């Protein structure tokens, strides 16, 4: 995965990860994902846990997302069989215990984890397996997201719940229709002031 760095207030660097993510892991990363790092030698990025190729799930992150330090994605490989009396993973220790290895259909599988575009995930938030987070959403720091998040919603807590919508339903519908994150970089650069404003009429003119 390519990355580029630039200074912010002389005390931090921003790392922007580009979309040509290596194919070794089932992770799809959109354009201009970034996270903060404290020094040039120590990167502080998001973590993807229990992501085993044999499980078959993917982590898909959209374009222009911002992930704070300590964000964690828990994937389906973390799940244990829950239908029996014990949830302990005896099978991983071998020595005959592998005979009770659960079959794939005995393990909870919640599908791919999908993060939309222009999503901001706060400090040390945890995203659970199979969660879908809509475009423009904000996840508060240290939240545990266990269910899908609607577009342009602010969620927080453990488990995370919708605290408020960022804009009216009409504006959200227009923003999803405009999908500025799919514009080419030249068009985005030209219209940055409108993208970071809250003037939907001005943004509509750019389409």
mmCIF file of C-alpha atoms in Angstrom:
data_model
loop_
_atom_site.group_PDB
_atom_site.id
_atom_site.type_symbol
_atom_site.label_atom_id
_atom_site.label_comp_id
_atom_site.label_asym_id
_atom_site.label_seq_id
_atom_site.Cartn_x
_atom_site.Cartn_y
_atom_site.Cartn_z
ATOM 1 C CA UNK A 1 0.000 0.000 0.000
ATOM 2 C CA UNK A 2 1.459 3.412 -0.910
ATOM 3 C CA UNK A 3 1.367 6.238 1.579
ATOM 4 C CA UNK A 4 2.378 9.874 1.727
ATOM 5 C CA UNK A 5 3.107 12.038 4.748
ATOM 6 C CA UNK A 6 2.995 15.740 5.518
ATOM 7 C CA UNK A 7 3.496 17.812 8.656
ATOM 8 C CA UNK A 8 0.649 19.222 10.729
ATOM 9 C CA UNK A 9 1.542 21.982 13.235
ATOM 10 C CA UNK A 10 5.131 20.651 13.377
ATOM 11 C CA UNK A 11 4.198 18.044 15.999
ATOM 12 C CA UNK A 12 2.321 15.431 14.040
ATOM 13 C CA UNK A 13 2.311 13.818 10.658
ATOM 14 C CA UNK A 14 -0.659 12.728 8.640
ATOM 15 C CA UNK A 15 -0.350 9.502 6.701
ATOM 16 C CA UNK A 16 -2.585 9.265 3.662
ATOM 17 C CA UNK A 17 -3.027 5.705 2.451
ATOM 18 C CA UNK A 18 -3.795 5.379 -1.237
ATOM 19 C CA UNK A 19 -6.200 2.943 -2.803
ATOM 20 C CA UNK A 20 -3.718 0.416 -4.225
ATOM 21 C CA UNK A 21 -3.808 -1.735 -1.109
ATOM 22 C CA UNK A 22 -1.771 -4.929 -1.252
ATOM 23 C CA UNK A 23 -3.776 -7.986 -2.248
ATOM 24 C CA UNK A 24 -2.279 -10.259 0.419
ATOM 25 C CA UNK A 25 -5.135 -9.502 2.830
ATOM 26 C CA UNK A 26 -8.866 -9.302 2.038
ATOM 27 C CA UNK A 27 -8.943 -5.582 2.808
ATOM 28 C CA UNK A 28 -10.189 -3.002 0.314
ATOM 29 C CA UNK A 29 -9.179 0.594 1.057
ATOM 30 C CA UNK A 30 -10.572 3.607 -0.771
ATOM 31 C CA UNK A 31 -8.832 6.771 -1.846
ATOM 32 C CA UNK A 32 -7.170 9.049 0.742
ATOM 33 C CA UNK A 33 -7.772 7.153 3.942
ATOM 34 C CA UNK A 34 -5.698 8.752 6.700
ATOM 35 C CA UNK A 35 -4.706 8.310 10.300
ATOM 36 C CA UNK A 36 -2.442 10.313 12.585
ATOM 37 C CA UNK A 37 1.052 9.305 13.656
ATOM 38 C CA UNK A 38 3.128 10.936 16.397
ATOM 39 C CA UNK A 39 6.649 10.521 15.050
ATOM 40 C CA UNK A 40 8.207 9.634 11.688
ATOM 41 C CA UNK A 41 9.340 6.289 13.133
ATOM 42 C CA UNK A 42 6.184 5.117 14.876
ATOM 43 C CA UNK A 43 2.979 4.747 12.935
ATOM 44 C CA UNK A 44 -0.292 4.625 14.840
ATOM 45 C CA UNK A 45 -2.852 3.084 12.525
ATOM 46 C CA UNK A 46 -6.088 1.166 12.840
ATOM 47 C CA UNK A 47 -6.028 -2.520 13.746
ATOM 48 C CA UNK A 48 -7.776 -5.402 12.037
ATOM 49 C CA UNK A 49 -8.134 -8.344 14.421
ATOM 50 C CA UNK A 50 -9.055 -12.014 13.888
ATOM 51 C CA UNK A 51 -8.997 -11.592 10.106
ATOM 52 C CA UNK A 52 -8.200 -15.077 8.848
ATOM 53 C CA UNK A 53 -8.221 -15.869 5.106
ATOM 54 C CA UNK A 54 -10.079 -19.161 5.612
ATOM 55 C CA UNK A 55 -13.070 -17.331 7.112
ATOM 56 C CA UNK A 56 -13.709 -15.509 3.843
ATOM 57 C CA UNK A 57 -14.826 -12.092 5.085
ATOM 58 C CA UNK A 58 -13.580 -8.726 3.856
ATOM 59 C CA UNK A 59 -12.995 -5.321 5.396
ATOM 60 C CA UNK A 60 -14.049 -2.663 2.885
ATOM 61 C CA UNK A 61 -13.265 0.986 3.651
ATOM 62 C CA UNK A 62 -14.577 3.737 1.391
ATOM 63 C CA UNK A 63 -12.986 6.922 0.124
ATOM 64 C CA UNK A 64 -11.907 9.921 2.216
ATOM 65 C CA UNK A 65 -12.323 8.193 5.568
ATOM 66 C CA UNK A 66 -10.596 9.359 8.749
ATOM 67 C CA UNK A 67 -9.671 6.754 11.365
ATOM 68 C CA UNK A 68 -8.323 7.969 14.708
ATOM 69 C CA UNK A 69 -5.615 6.288 16.747
ATOM 70 C CA UNK A 70 -6.616 2.970 18.265
ATOM 71 C CA UNK A 71 -9.584 2.169 16.015
ATOM 72 C CA UNK A 72 -10.134 -1.594 15.910
ATOM 73 C CA UNK A 73 -12.061 -3.776 13.488
ATOM 74 C CA UNK A 74 -13.074 -7.156 14.937
ATOM 75 C CA UNK A 75 -13.626 -9.644 12.133
ATOM 76 C CA UNK A 76 -15.650 -12.866 11.974
ATOM 77 C CA UNK A 77 -12.638 -14.993 12.936
ATOM 78 C CA UNK A 78 -13.151 -13.838 16.528
ATOM 79 C CA UNK A 79 -16.403 -15.771 16.866
ATOM 80 C CA UNK A 80 -16.708 -18.954 18.928
ATOM 81 C CA UNK A 81 -19.302 -21.689 18.725
ATOM 82 C CA UNK A 82 -22.073 -20.727 21.143
ATOM 83 C CA UNK A 83 -24.643 -23.499 20.741
ATOM 84 C CA UNK A 84 -22.919 -25.912 23.148
ATOM 85 C CA UNK A 85 -22.314 -25.738 26.893
ATOM 86 C CA UNK A 86 -18.745 -24.435 26.529
ATOM 87 C CA UNK A 87 -17.452 -21.733 24.189
ATOM 88 C CA UNK A 88 -13.787 -22.655 24.839
ATOM 89 C CA UNK A 89 -11.748 -23.316 21.632
ATOM 90 C CA UNK A 90 -10.439 -26.764 22.646
ATOM 91 C CA UNK A 91 -9.655 -27.707 19.049
ATOM 92 C CA UNK A 92 -6.807 -25.215 18.583
ATOM 93 C CA UNK A 93 -4.625 -27.123 21.087
ATOM 94 C CA UNK A 94 -4.565 -30.409 19.173
ATOM 95 C CA UNK A 95 -3.662 -33.628 21.026
ATOM 96 C CA UNK A 96 -6.997 -35.134 20.072
ATOM 97 C CA UNK A 97 -9.014 -32.079 21.010
ATOM 98 C CA UNK A 98 -9.273 -31.109 17.364
ATOM 99 C CA UNK A 99 -12.041 -33.685 17.078
ATOM 100 C CA UNK A 100 -14.452 -31.088 18.486
ATOM 101 C CA UNK A 101 -13.492 -28.402 15.972
ATOM 102 C CA UNK A 102 -16.663 -26.536 15.002
ATOM 103 C CA UNK A 103 -17.958 -26.775 11.471
ATOM 104 C CA UNK A 104 -18.162 -23.504 9.514
ATOM 105 C CA UNK A 105 -21.955 -23.455 9.753
ATOM 106 C CA UNK A 106 -21.733 -23.712 13.562
ATOM 107 C CA UNK A 107 -19.888 -20.396 13.860
ATOM 108 C CA UNK A 108 -21.606 -17.012 13.684
ATOM 109 C CA UNK A 109 -20.821 -15.316 10.360
ATOM 110 C CA UNK A 110 -22.050 -11.786 9.816
ATOM 111 C CA UNK A 111 -20.537 -11.083 6.423
ATOM 112 C CA UNK A 112 -18.219 -8.318 5.286
ATOM 113 C CA UNK A 113 -17.528 -5.216 7.347
ATOM 114 C CA UNK A 114 -18.189 -2.178 5.152
ATOM 115 C CA UNK A 115 -17.276 1.421 5.943
ATOM 116 C CA UNK A 116 -18.795 3.982 3.585
ATOM 117 C CA UNK A 117 -17.224 7.143 2.198
ATOM 118 C CA UNK A 118 -16.299 10.275 4.169
ATOM 119 C CA UNK A 119 -16.687 8.432 7.478
ATOM 120 C CA UNK A 120 -14.946 9.644 10.644
ATOM 121 C CA UNK A 121 -14.251 6.991 13.294
ATOM 122 C CA UNK A 122 -13.080 8.385 16.636
ATOM 123 C CA UNK A 123 -10.349 7.417 19.076
ATOM 124 C CA UNK A 124 -10.310 3.744 20.125
ATOM 125 C CA UNK A 125 -13.702 2.952 18.632
ATOM 126 C CA UNK A 126 -14.389 -0.753 18.037
ATOM 127 C CA UNK A 127 -16.273 -1.974 14.969
ATOM 128 C CA UNK A 128 -17.754 -5.455 15.370
ATOM 129 C CA UNK A 129 -18.037 -8.116 12.619
ATOM 130 C CA UNK A 130 -20.360 -7.507 9.702
ATOM 131 C CA UNK A 131 -21.214 -3.900 10.569
ATOM 132 C CA UNK A 132 -22.096 -1.520 7.717
ATOM 133 C CA UNK A 133 -21.418 2.175 8.349
ATOM 134 C CA UNK A 134 -23.094 4.572 5.927
ATOM 135 C CA UNK A 135 -21.517 7.457 4.027
ATOM 136 C CA UNK A 136 -20.803 10.594 6.034
ATOM 137 C CA UNK A 137 -21.302 8.939 9.423
ATOM 138 C CA UNK A 138 -19.390 9.847 12.585
ATOM 139 C CA UNK A 139 -18.506 7.298 15.285
ATOM 140 C CA UNK A 140 -17.720 8.808 18.690
ATOM 141 C CA UNK A 141 -14.523 7.955 20.557
ATOM 142 C CA UNK A 142 -14.455 4.598 22.386
ATOM 143 C CA UNK A 143 -17.796 3.524 20.939
ATOM 144 C CA UNK A 144 -18.518 -0.156 20.283
ATOM 145 C CA UNK A 145 -20.464 -0.428 17.039
ATOM 146 C CA UNK A 146 -22.520 -3.626 16.964
ATOM 147 C CA UNK A 147 -25.126 -2.765 14.324
ATOM 148 C CA UNK A 148 -25.405 -0.874 11.053
ATOM 149 C CA UNK A 149 -25.076 2.914 11.074
ATOM 150 C CA UNK A 150 -27.285 5.020 8.752
ATOM 151 C CA UNK A 151 -25.631 7.581 6.443
ATOM 152 C CA UNK A 152 -24.777 10.957 7.978
ATOM 153 C CA UNK A 153 -25.587 9.782 11.497
ATOM 154 C CA UNK A 154 -23.580 10.428 14.656
ATOM 155 C CA UNK A 155 -23.362 7.331 16.858
ATOM 156 C CA UNK A 156 -21.818 6.792 20.278
ATOM 157 C CA UNK A 157 -21.787 4.554 23.329
ATOM 158 C CA UNK A 158 -21.447 0.863 24.121
ATOM 159 C CA UNK A 159 -23.315 -0.444 22.286
ATOM 160 C CA UNK A 160 -23.366 2.528 19.931
ATOM 161 C CA UNK A 161 -26.720 4.160 19.244
ATOM 162 C CA UNK A 162 -27.712 6.982 16.923
ATOM 163 C CA UNK A 163 -27.323 10.274 18.794
ATOM 164 C CA UNK A 164 -28.497 12.505 15.978
ATOM 165 C CA UNK A 165 -28.607 12.965 12.225
ATOM 166 C CA UNK A 166 -26.072 15.445 10.890
ATOM 167 C CA UNK A 167 -28.478 17.007 8.393
ATOM 168 C CA UNK A 168 -32.119 16.863 7.347
ATOM 169 C CA UNK A 169 -33.344 13.780 5.490
ATOM 170 C CA UNK A 170 -33.707 15.861 2.328
ATOM 171 C CA UNK A 171 -30.110 17.088 2.538
ATOM 172 C CA UNK A 172 -28.807 13.592 3.261
ATOM 173 C CA UNK A 173 -30.629 12.246 0.221
ATOM 174 C CA UNK A 174 -29.050 14.952 -1.948
ATOM 175 C CA UNK A 175 -25.572 14.325 -0.531
ATOM 176 C CA UNK A 176 -25.846 10.620 -1.321
ATOM 177 C CA UNK A 177 -27.017 11.469 -4.817
ATOM 178 C CA UNK A 178 -24.174 13.948 -5.365
ATOM 179 C CA UNK A 179 -21.528 11.537 -3.958
ATOM 180 C CA UNK A 180 -18.719 14.089 -4.243
ATOM 181 C CA UNK A 181 -16.159 11.441 -3.199
ATOM 182 C CA UNK A 182 -16.573 9.852 -6.628
ATOM 183 C CA UNK A 183 -15.483 13.029 -8.423
ATOM 184 C CA UNK A 184 -12.001 13.185 -9.887
ATOM 185 C CA UNK A 185 -9.329 14.915 -7.817
ATOM 186 C CA UNK A 186 -9.278 18.034 -9.986
ATOM 187 C CA UNK A 187 -13.005 18.549 -9.496
ATOM 188 C CA UNK A 188 -12.730 17.933 -5.757
ATOM 189 C CA UNK A 189 -9.861 20.411 -5.471
ATOM 190 C CA UNK A 190 -11.782 23.047 -7.404
ATOM 191 C CA UNK A 191 -14.851 22.693 -5.171
ATOM 192 C CA UNK A 192 -13.290 22.092 -1.749
ATOM 193 C CA UNK A 193 -14.888 25.171 -0.209
ATOM 194 C CA UNK A 194 -18.337 23.893 -1.147
ATOM 195 C CA UNK A 195 -17.573 20.350 0.031
ATOM 196 C CA UNK A 196 -16.583 21.531 3.512
ATOM 197 C CA UNK A 197 -19.451 24.022 3.755
ATOM 198 C CA UNK A 198 -23.027 23.227 4.784
ATOM 199 C CA UNK A 199 -24.565 24.913 1.731
ATOM 200 C CA UNK A 200 -26.274 22.121 -0.190
ATOM 201 C CA UNK A 201 -27.511 24.498 -2.896
ATOM 202 C CA UNK A 202 -23.935 25.582 -3.649
ATOM 203 C CA UNK A 203 -22.795 21.960 -3.798
ATOM 204 C CA UNK A 204 -25.637 21.011 -6.144
ATOM 205 C CA UNK A 205 -24.386 23.568 -8.676
ATOM 206 C CA UNK A 206 -21.075 21.685 -8.930
ATOM 207 C CA UNK A 207 -22.629 18.455 -10.192
#
